[in-house]
């Protein structure tokens, strides 16, 4: 299958990429500083040419056009995983704008620009890596307003996409609390365990599940 994953330089995106290659998928990985990631370079070296890296910063104006132009060589896109994300610890105007740009607006715009390629797939799947921190029901502590609200808005955009494009299976996922630069060392699970669960959920879902919010173990989450 043809898979596009954003934010593959480290963390969950790197583990998702490694496991996609193990499954024999063709992977287009978006990494703004691909060469700076030793692990990613190692994975690419052993990928039997299944991994193509595109050095795009999603904050750049031409990001969607550049990715669309690279993917024009593919007949279709079967799975799009919008994984790249940032965690702003503060709540300044800048924090809000950057969080919404990378966590909300770019996943939406990238999806829109890739819709023709997704529609060309027999069973297209769109996965937004969101967060339980975007759940209003589950918010018991407050704080991290810029991050939380950017993920809440992402959840809403996913719902809109699922209603507008009935042929597409479009879900949001919480990857667990994961040991990455964002999740910190004290987090509960490894990126590999998170990615394994995410791939298991991806394998199971179809249009019936479109619009849903799952965690990496396939548990349904409240909004
Ligand atoms: N870790 C957790 O516990 C946890 C929990 C809930 C949700 N999530 C979500 O899971 C996703 C992955 O998080 P992670 O834990 O793997 O975080 P991470 O280790 O901080 O990795 C974030 C990834 O996003 C990329 N990225 C950020 N801004 C970008 C930009 N402007 N252009 C291109 N790539 C960009 C980073 O690339 P660079 O290396 O170039 O910076 C990196 O590859 C995020 O959406 C996050 O919100 C994580």
PDB file of C-alpha atoms and ligand atoms in Angstrom:
ATOM      1  CA  UNK A   1       0.000   0.000   0.000  1.00  0.00           C
ATOM      2  CA  UNK A   2       1.020   3.625  -0.495  1.00  0.00           C
ATOM      3  CA  UNK A   3       1.366   5.499   2.776  1.00  0.00           C
ATOM      4  CA  UNK A   4       2.212   9.121   3.574  1.00  0.00           C
ATOM      5  CA  UNK A   5       3.297  10.003   7.119  1.00  0.00           C
ATOM      6  CA  UNK A   6       4.211  13.473   8.384  1.00  0.00           C
ATOM      7  CA  UNK A   7       6.795  14.087  11.108  1.00  0.00           C
ATOM      8  CA  UNK A   8       8.898  10.966  10.587  1.00  0.00           C
ATOM      9  CA  UNK A   9      12.215  12.258  11.973  1.00  0.00           C
ATOM     10  CA  UNK A  10      11.589  10.938  15.497  1.00  0.00           C
ATOM     11  CA  UNK A  11       9.034   9.768  18.040  1.00  0.00           C
ATOM     12  CA  UNK A  12       5.778   8.165  16.975  1.00  0.00           C
ATOM     13  CA  UNK A  13       6.215   9.112  13.297  1.00  0.00           C
ATOM     14  CA  UNK A  14       9.567   7.326  13.136  1.00  0.00           C
ATOM     15  CA  UNK A  15       8.103   4.160  14.700  1.00  0.00           C
ATOM     16  CA  UNK A  16       5.062   4.289  12.388  1.00  0.00           C
ATOM     17  CA  UNK A  17       7.451   4.533   9.432  1.00  0.00           C
ATOM     18  CA  UNK A  18       9.633   1.611  10.558  1.00  0.00           C
ATOM     19  CA  UNK A  19       6.570  -0.602  11.023  1.00  0.00           C
ATOM     20  CA  UNK A  20       5.009   0.464   7.705  1.00  0.00           C
ATOM     21  CA  UNK A  21       8.207  -0.616   5.946  1.00  0.00           C
ATOM     22  CA  UNK A  22       8.180  -3.948   7.801  1.00  0.00           C
ATOM     23  CA  UNK A  23       4.672  -4.473   6.385  1.00  0.00           C
ATOM     24  CA  UNK A  24       6.041  -3.836   2.888  1.00  0.00           C
ATOM     25  CA  UNK A  25       4.264  -0.518   2.337  1.00  0.00           C
ATOM     26  CA  UNK A  26       5.651   2.239   0.114  1.00  0.00           C
ATOM     27  CA  UNK A  27       6.203   5.187   2.417  1.00  0.00           C
ATOM     28  CA  UNK A  28       6.538   8.863   1.675  1.00  0.00           C
ATOM     29  CA  UNK A  29       7.879  10.465   4.842  1.00  0.00           C
ATOM     30  CA  UNK A  30       7.752  14.167   5.572  1.00  0.00           C
ATOM     31  CA  UNK A  31      10.711  15.336   7.657  1.00  0.00           C
ATOM     32  CA  UNK A  32      11.933  18.915   7.589  1.00  0.00           C
ATOM     33  CA  UNK A  33      15.455  17.920   8.690  1.00  0.00           C
ATOM     34  CA  UNK A  34      15.623  14.317   7.544  1.00  0.00           C
ATOM     35  CA  UNK A  35      19.420  14.191   7.341  1.00  0.00           C
ATOM     36  CA  UNK A  36      19.715  15.310  10.972  1.00  0.00           C
ATOM     37  CA  UNK A  37      17.947  12.165  12.188  1.00  0.00           C
ATOM     38  CA  UNK A  38      20.451   9.308  12.421  1.00  0.00           C
ATOM     39  CA  UNK A  39      17.695   6.788  13.114  1.00  0.00           C
ATOM     40  CA  UNK A  40      15.713   7.887  10.073  1.00  0.00           C
ATOM     41  CA  UNK A  41      18.796   7.706   7.849  1.00  0.00           C
ATOM     42  CA  UNK A  42      19.470   4.177   9.121  1.00  0.00           C
ATOM     43  CA  UNK A  43      15.860   3.127   8.424  1.00  0.00           C
ATOM     44  CA  UNK A  44      16.030   4.586   4.934  1.00  0.00           C
ATOM     45  CA  UNK A  45      19.296   2.789   4.167  1.00  0.00           C
ATOM     46  CA  UNK A  46      17.655  -0.541   4.977  1.00  0.00           C
ATOM     47  CA  UNK A  47      14.308   0.234   3.349  1.00  0.00           C
ATOM     48  CA  UNK A  48      14.938  -1.477  -0.011  1.00  0.00           C
ATOM     49  CA  UNK A  49      13.911   1.817  -1.640  1.00  0.00           C
ATOM     50  CA  UNK A  50      10.453   1.657  -0.058  1.00  0.00           C
ATOM     51  CA  UNK A  51      11.023   4.893   1.872  1.00  0.00           C
ATOM     52  CA  UNK A  52      11.137   8.216   0.078  1.00  0.00           C
ATOM     53  CA  UNK A  53      11.822  11.258   2.243  1.00  0.00           C
ATOM     54  CA  UNK A  54      10.566  14.747   1.459  1.00  0.00           C
ATOM     55  CA  UNK A  55      12.333  17.529   3.400  1.00  0.00           C
ATOM     56  CA  UNK A  56       9.376  19.847   3.862  1.00  0.00           C
ATOM     57  CA  UNK A  57       8.696  22.191   6.764  1.00  0.00           C
ATOM     58  CA  UNK A  58       4.926  22.136   7.186  1.00  0.00           C
ATOM     59  CA  UNK A  59       5.036  25.774   8.258  1.00  0.00           C
ATOM     60  CA  UNK A  60       6.318  26.791   4.811  1.00  0.00           C
ATOM     61  CA  UNK A  61       3.927  28.420   2.383  1.00  0.00           C
ATOM     62  CA  UNK A  62       4.507  25.928  -0.437  1.00  0.00           C
ATOM     63  CA  UNK A  63       4.407  22.759   1.740  1.00  0.00           C
ATOM     64  CA  UNK A  64       1.186  21.249   0.334  1.00  0.00           C
ATOM     65  CA  UNK A  65       2.158  22.000  -3.273  1.00  0.00           C
ATOM     66  CA  UNK A  66       5.577  20.419  -2.800  1.00  0.00           C
ATOM     67  CA  UNK A  67       4.170  17.250  -1.237  1.00  0.00           C
ATOM     68  CA  UNK A  68       1.442  17.003  -3.909  1.00  0.00           C
ATOM     69  CA  UNK A  69       4.046  17.337  -6.635  1.00  0.00           C
ATOM     70  CA  UNK A  70       6.160  14.484  -5.211  1.00  0.00           C
ATOM     71  CA  UNK A  71       3.125  12.250  -4.783  1.00  0.00           C
ATOM     72  CA  UNK A  72       1.922  12.912  -8.330  1.00  0.00           C
ATOM     73  CA  UNK A  73       4.067   9.902  -9.351  1.00  0.00           C
ATOM     74  CA  UNK A  74       1.822   7.590  -7.284  1.00  0.00           C
ATOM     75  CA  UNK A  75      -1.387   6.246  -8.823  1.00  0.00           C
ATOM     76  CA  UNK A  76      -3.107   6.524  -5.446  1.00  0.00           C
ATOM     77  CA  UNK A  77      -2.618   7.204  -1.753  1.00  0.00           C
ATOM     78  CA  UNK A  78      -4.063   4.466   0.498  1.00  0.00           C
ATOM     79  CA  UNK A  79      -3.204   5.799   3.949  1.00  0.00           C
ATOM     80  CA  UNK A  80      -2.448   9.355   5.054  1.00  0.00           C
ATOM     81  CA  UNK A  81      -1.211   9.772   8.628  1.00  0.00           C
ATOM     82  CA  UNK A  82      -1.111  13.377   9.807  1.00  0.00           C
ATOM     83  CA  UNK A  83       1.258  12.821  12.721  1.00  0.00           C
ATOM     84  CA  UNK A  84       3.549  15.885  12.885  1.00  0.00           C
ATOM     85  CA  UNK A  85       2.698  18.040  15.856  1.00  0.00           C
ATOM     86  CA  UNK A  86       4.061  20.552  18.318  1.00  0.00           C
ATOM     87  CA  UNK A  87       3.450  21.091  22.004  1.00  0.00           C
ATOM     88  CA  UNK A  88       3.562  24.701  23.108  1.00  0.00           C
ATOM     89  CA  UNK A  89       4.065  24.905  26.857  1.00  0.00           C
ATOM     90  CA  UNK A  90       2.789  28.476  26.973  1.00  0.00           C
ATOM     91  CA  UNK A  91      -0.385  30.156  25.875  1.00  0.00           C
ATOM     92  CA  UNK A  92       0.813  33.333  24.194  1.00  0.00           C
ATOM     93  CA  UNK A  93      -0.672  34.509  20.908  1.00  0.00           C
ATOM     94  CA  UNK A  94       2.406  33.053  19.180  1.00  0.00           C
ATOM     95  CA  UNK A  95       1.874  29.692  20.947  1.00  0.00           C
ATOM     96  CA  UNK A  96      -1.743  29.582  19.770  1.00  0.00           C
ATOM     97  CA  UNK A  97      -0.903  30.539  16.182  1.00  0.00           C
ATOM     98  CA  UNK A  98       1.946  28.015  15.872  1.00  0.00           C
ATOM     99  CA  UNK A  99      -0.061  25.237  17.528  1.00  0.00           C
ATOM    100  CA  UNK A 100      -3.037  25.787  15.256  1.00  0.00           C
ATOM    101  CA  UNK A 101      -0.828  26.058  12.181  1.00  0.00           C
ATOM    102  CA  UNK A 102       0.933  22.712  12.667  1.00  0.00           C
ATOM    103  CA  UNK A 103      -1.601  20.689  14.698  1.00  0.00           C
ATOM    104  CA  UNK A 104      -4.820  21.779  13.015  1.00  0.00           C
ATOM    105  CA  UNK A 105      -4.629  23.812   9.815  1.00  0.00           C
ATOM    106  CA  UNK A 106      -1.852  21.912   8.023  1.00  0.00           C
ATOM    107  CA  UNK A 107      -3.360  18.427   8.574  1.00  0.00           C
ATOM    108  CA  UNK A 108      -6.592  19.811   7.102  1.00  0.00           C
ATOM    109  CA  UNK A 109      -4.974  21.596   4.134  1.00  0.00           C
ATOM    110  CA  UNK A 110      -2.645  18.699   3.356  1.00  0.00           C
ATOM    111  CA  UNK A 111      -5.609  16.320   3.399  1.00  0.00           C
ATOM    112  CA  UNK A 112      -7.579  18.597   1.074  1.00  0.00           C
ATOM    113  CA  UNK A 113      -4.693  18.810  -1.380  1.00  0.00           C
ATOM    114  CA  UNK A 114      -4.279  15.009  -1.399  1.00  0.00           C
ATOM    115  CA  UNK A 115      -7.990  14.124  -1.770  1.00  0.00           C
ATOM    116  CA  UNK A 116      -7.725  13.203  -5.481  1.00  0.00           C
ATOM    117  CA  UNK A 117      -4.976  10.687  -4.705  1.00  0.00           C
ATOM    118  CA  UNK A 118      -6.925   9.317  -1.731  1.00  0.00           C
ATOM    119  CA  UNK A 119     -10.043   8.975  -3.870  1.00  0.00           C
ATOM    120  CA  UNK A 120      -8.051   6.917  -6.358  1.00  0.00           C
ATOM    121  CA  UNK A 121      -7.491   4.264  -3.643  1.00  0.00           C
ATOM    122  CA  UNK A 122      -9.936   1.358  -3.174  1.00  0.00           C
ATOM    123  CA  UNK A 123     -10.070   1.800   0.626  1.00  0.00           C
ATOM    124  CA  UNK A 124      -8.567   5.183   1.515  1.00  0.00           C
ATOM    125  CA  UNK A 125      -7.846   5.835   5.182  1.00  0.00           C
ATOM    126  CA  UNK A 126      -7.028   9.133   6.852  1.00  0.00           C
ATOM    127  CA  UNK A 127      -5.568   9.100  10.355  1.00  0.00           C
ATOM    128  CA  UNK A 128      -5.091  12.277  12.338  1.00  0.00           C
ATOM    129  CA  UNK A 129      -2.863  11.823  15.370  1.00  0.00           C
ATOM    130  CA  UNK A 130      -4.752  13.924  17.876  1.00  0.00           C
ATOM    131  CA  UNK A 131      -4.614  13.674  21.678  1.00  0.00           C
ATOM    132  CA  UNK A 132      -6.804  12.891  24.651  1.00  0.00           C
ATOM    133  CA  UNK A 133      -5.779  16.410  25.709  1.00  0.00           C
ATOM    134  CA  UNK A 134      -8.137  17.635  22.981  1.00  0.00           C
ATOM    135  CA  UNK A 135     -11.090  15.935  24.650  1.00  0.00           C
ATOM    136  CA  UNK A 136     -13.316  18.438  26.461  1.00  0.00           C
ATOM    137  CA  UNK A 137     -14.992  15.663  28.475  1.00  0.00           C
ATOM    138  CA  UNK A 138     -11.663  14.227  29.672  1.00  0.00           C
ATOM    139  CA  UNK A 139     -10.147  17.587  30.630  1.00  0.00           C
ATOM    140  CA  UNK A 140      -9.880  17.383  34.403  1.00  0.00           C
ATOM    141  CA  UNK A 141      -6.900  19.676  35.028  1.00  0.00           C
ATOM    142  CA  UNK A 142      -6.966  22.555  32.544  1.00  0.00           C
ATOM    143  CA  UNK A 143      -3.703  24.123  31.322  1.00  0.00           C
ATOM    144  CA  UNK A 144      -1.919  23.756  27.948  1.00  0.00           C
ATOM    145  CA  UNK A 145      -4.743  25.716  26.338  1.00  0.00           C
ATOM    146  CA  UNK A 146      -2.961  26.322  23.019  1.00  0.00           C
ATOM    147  CA  UNK A 147      -2.132  22.638  22.555  1.00  0.00           C
ATOM    148  CA  UNK A 148      -5.453  21.323  23.852  1.00  0.00           C
ATOM    149  CA  UNK A 149      -7.611  23.599  21.732  1.00  0.00           C
ATOM    150  CA  UNK A 150      -5.555  22.928  18.579  1.00  0.00           C
ATOM    151  CA  UNK A 151      -6.283  19.206  19.000  1.00  0.00           C
ATOM    152  CA  UNK A 152      -9.983  19.847  19.806  1.00  0.00           C
ATOM    153  CA  UNK A 153     -10.213  21.807  16.563  1.00  0.00           C
ATOM    154  CA  UNK A 154      -8.446  18.996  14.706  1.00  0.00           C
ATOM    155  CA  UNK A 155     -11.098  16.598  16.024  1.00  0.00           C
ATOM    156  CA  UNK A 156     -13.804  18.876  14.640  1.00  0.00           C
ATOM    157  CA  UNK A 157     -12.128  19.121  11.232  1.00  0.00           C
ATOM    158  CA  UNK A 158     -11.888  15.341  11.096  1.00  0.00           C
ATOM    159  CA  UNK A 159     -15.614  15.054  11.777  1.00  0.00           C
ATOM    160  CA  UNK A 160     -16.327  17.548   8.979  1.00  0.00           C
ATOM    161  CA  UNK A 161     -14.118  15.615   6.543  1.00  0.00           C
ATOM    162  CA  UNK A 162     -15.819  12.338   7.446  1.00  0.00           C
ATOM    163  CA  UNK A 163     -19.247  13.844   6.725  1.00  0.00           C
ATOM    164  CA  UNK A 164     -18.232  15.527   3.491  1.00  0.00           C
ATOM    165  CA  UNK A 165     -16.296  12.612   1.967  1.00  0.00           C
ATOM    166  CA  UNK A 166     -18.333   9.466   2.574  1.00  0.00           C
ATOM    167  CA  UNK A 167     -15.908   7.366   0.519  1.00  0.00           C
ATOM    168  CA  UNK A 168     -13.097   8.155   2.957  1.00  0.00           C
ATOM    169  CA  UNK A 169     -12.448   6.477   6.323  1.00  0.00           C
ATOM    170  CA  UNK A 170     -11.285   9.384   8.434  1.00  0.00           C
ATOM    171  CA  UNK A 171     -10.525   9.057  12.164  1.00  0.00           C
ATOM    172  CA  UNK A 172      -8.690  10.848  14.970  1.00  0.00           C
ATOM    173  CA  UNK A 173      -6.467   8.889  17.339  1.00  0.00           C
ATOM    174  CA  UNK A 174      -4.868   9.365  20.739  1.00  0.00           C
ATOM    175  CA  UNK A 175      -1.511   7.539  20.542  1.00  0.00           C
ATOM    176  CA  UNK A 176      -1.237   6.967  24.308  1.00  0.00           C
ATOM    177  CA  UNK A 177       1.206   8.762  26.568  1.00  0.00           C
ATOM    178  CA  UNK A 178       4.370   8.010  24.656  1.00  0.00           C
ATOM    179  CA  UNK A 179       8.108   8.227  25.481  1.00  0.00           C
ATOM    180  CA  UNK A 180       9.101  10.818  22.884  1.00  0.00           C
ATOM    181  CA  UNK A 181      10.579  14.300  23.084  1.00  0.00           C
ATOM    182  CA  UNK A 182       6.999  15.543  23.420  1.00  0.00           C
ATOM    183  CA  UNK A 183       5.758  12.896  25.864  1.00  0.00           C
ATOM    184  CA  UNK A 184       8.899  12.893  28.038  1.00  0.00           C
ATOM    185  CA  UNK A 185      10.817  10.035  29.647  1.00  0.00           C
ATOM    186  CA  UNK A 186       8.171   9.423  32.295  1.00  0.00           C
ATOM    187  CA  UNK A 187       5.547   8.528  29.690  1.00  0.00           C
ATOM    188  CA  UNK A 188       3.863   5.141  29.862  1.00  0.00           C
ATOM    189  CA  UNK A 189       4.594   3.440  26.547  1.00  0.00           C
ATOM    190  CA  UNK A 190       7.287   3.245  23.890  1.00  0.00           C
ATOM    191  CA  UNK A 191       6.840   4.746  20.414  1.00  0.00           C
ATOM    192  CA  UNK A 192       6.978   1.179  19.062  1.00  0.00           C
ATOM    193  CA  UNK A 193       4.045   0.029  21.250  1.00  0.00           C
ATOM    194  CA  UNK A 194       2.033   3.096  20.257  1.00  0.00           C
ATOM    195  CA  UNK A 195       2.763   2.612  16.547  1.00  0.00           C
ATOM    196  CA  UNK A 196       1.904  -1.107  16.732  1.00  0.00           C
ATOM    197  CA  UNK A 197      -1.487  -0.260  18.245  1.00  0.00           C
ATOM    198  CA  UNK A 198      -2.124   2.498  15.705  1.00  0.00           C
ATOM    199  CA  UNK A 199      -1.392   0.108  12.813  1.00  0.00           C
ATOM    200  CA  UNK A 200      -3.741  -2.485  14.327  1.00  0.00           C
ATOM    201  CA  UNK A 201      -6.531   0.099  14.502  1.00  0.00           C
ATOM    202  CA  UNK A 202      -5.833   1.224  10.920  1.00  0.00           C
ATOM    203  CA  UNK A 203      -6.125  -2.373   9.715  1.00  0.00           C
ATOM    204  CA  UNK A 204      -9.546  -2.784  11.383  1.00  0.00           C
ATOM    205  CA  UNK A 205     -11.355   0.420  10.442  1.00  0.00           C
ATOM    206  CA  UNK A 206     -13.675   1.022   7.490  1.00  0.00           C
ATOM    207  CA  UNK A 207     -16.153   3.714   6.456  1.00  0.00           C
ATOM    208  CA  UNK A 208     -18.486   2.633   9.315  1.00  0.00           C
ATOM    209  CA  UNK A 209     -15.913   3.981  11.791  1.00  0.00           C
ATOM    210  CA  UNK A 210     -15.334   7.236   9.915  1.00  0.00           C
ATOM    211  CA  UNK A 211     -15.498  10.321  12.130  1.00  0.00           C
ATOM    212  CA  UNK A 212     -14.597   8.367  15.295  1.00  0.00           C
ATOM    213  CA  UNK A 213     -12.025   9.091  18.015  1.00  0.00           C
ATOM    214  CA  UNK A 214      -9.985   6.054  19.125  1.00  0.00           C
ATOM    215  CA  UNK A 215      -6.952   5.479  21.275  1.00  0.00           C
ATOM    216  CA  UNK A 216      -4.046   3.295  20.137  1.00  0.00           C
ATOM    217  CA  UNK A 217      -5.755   0.249  21.648  1.00  0.00           C
ATOM    218  CA  UNK A 218      -8.931   0.803  19.641  1.00  0.00           C
ATOM    219  CA  UNK A 219     -10.915   2.155  22.609  1.00  0.00           C
ATOM    220  CA  UNK A 220     -13.536   4.741  21.671  1.00  0.00           C
ATOM    221  CA  UNK A 221     -12.886   8.127  23.327  1.00  0.00           C
ATOM    222  CA  UNK A 222     -15.332  10.853  24.289  1.00  0.00           C
ATOM    223  CA  UNK A 223     -15.196  14.313  22.768  1.00  0.00           C
TER     224      UNK A 223
HETATM  225  N1  LIG B   1       4.052  11.734  22.917  1.00  0.00           N
HETATM  226  C1  LIG B   1       2.852  11.725  23.461  1.00  0.00           C
HETATM  227  O1  LIG B   1       2.647  11.316  24.621  1.00  0.00           O
HETATM  228  C2  LIG B   1       1.670  12.200  22.661  1.00  0.00           C
HETATM  229  C3  LIG B   1       0.400  12.153  23.279  1.00  0.00           C
HETATM  230  C4  LIG B   1      -0.704  12.568  22.560  1.00  0.00           C
HETATM  231  C5  LIG B   1      -0.563  12.995  21.252  1.00  0.00           C
HETATM  232  N2  LIG B   1       0.665  13.042  20.666  1.00  0.00           N
HETATM  233  C6  LIG B   1       0.743  13.488  19.263  1.00  0.00           C
HETATM  234  O2  LIG B   1       1.494  12.553  18.510  1.00  0.00           O
HETATM  235  C7  LIG B   1       2.126  13.206  17.392  1.00  0.00           C
HETATM  236  C8  LIG B   1       3.602  12.858  17.371  1.00  0.00           C
HETATM  237  O3  LIG B   1       4.179  13.290  18.602  1.00  0.00           O
HETATM  238  P1  LIG B   1       5.564  12.755  19.188  1.00  0.00           P
HETATM  239  O4  LIG B   1       5.310  12.426  20.596  1.00  0.00           O
HETATM  240  O5  LIG B   1       6.168  11.755  18.290  1.00  0.00           O
HETATM  241  O6  LIG B   1       6.353  14.133  19.166  1.00  0.00           O
HETATM  242  P2  LIG B   1       7.875  14.501  18.832  1.00  0.00           P
HETATM  243  O7  LIG B   1       8.793  13.430  19.264  1.00  0.00           O
HETATM  244  O8  LIG B   1       8.042  15.873  19.377  1.00  0.00           O
HETATM  245  O9  LIG B   1       7.883  14.537  17.224  1.00  0.00           O
HETATM  246  C9  LIG B   1       7.156  15.513  16.531  1.00  0.00           C
HETATM  247  C10 LIG B   1       7.402  15.313  15.052  1.00  0.00           C
HETATM  248  O10 LIG B   1       6.680  16.338  14.335  1.00  0.00           O
HETATM  249  C11 LIG B   1       7.595  16.977  13.454  1.00  0.00           C
HETATM  250  N3  LIG B   1       7.263  18.379  13.192  1.00  0.00           N
HETATM  251  C12 LIG B   1       6.961  19.346  14.085  1.00  0.00           C
HETATM  252  N4  LIG B   1       6.786  20.522  13.465  1.00  0.00           N
HETATM  253  C13 LIG B   1       6.974  20.287  12.133  1.00  0.00           C
HETATM  254  C14 LIG B   1       6.957  21.101  10.980  1.00  0.00           C
HETATM  255  N5  LIG B   1       6.733  22.408  11.040  1.00  0.00           N
HETATM  256  N6  LIG B   1       7.201  20.521   9.770  1.00  0.00           N
HETATM  257  C15 LIG B   1       7.465  19.205   9.671  1.00  0.00           C
HETATM  258  N7  LIG B   1       7.506  18.375  10.745  1.00  0.00           N
HETATM  259  C16 LIG B   1       7.278  18.917  11.955  1.00  0.00           C
HETATM  260  C17 LIG B   1       8.953  16.880  14.176  1.00  0.00           C
HETATM  261  O11 LIG B   1      10.004  17.137  13.249  1.00  0.00           O
HETATM  262  P3  LIG B   1      11.438  17.782  13.719  1.00  0.00           P
HETATM  263  O12 LIG B   1      12.279  16.636  14.188  1.00  0.00           O
HETATM  264  O13 LIG B   1      11.937  18.422  12.474  1.00  0.00           O
HETATM  265  O14 LIG B   1      11.140  18.771  14.806  1.00  0.00           O
HETATM  266  C18 LIG B   1       8.871  15.445  14.662  1.00  0.00           C
HETATM  267  O15 LIG B   1       9.170  14.538  13.627  1.00  0.00           O
HETATM  268  C19 LIG B   1       1.875  14.711  17.587  1.00  0.00           C
HETATM  269  O16 LIG B   1       0.806  15.115  16.767  1.00  0.00           O
HETATM  270  C20 LIG B   1       1.467  14.802  19.059  1.00  0.00           C
HETATM  271  O17 LIG B   1       0.659  15.912  19.324  1.00  0.00           O
HETATM  272  C21 LIG B   1       1.798  12.662  21.345  1.00  0.00           C
END
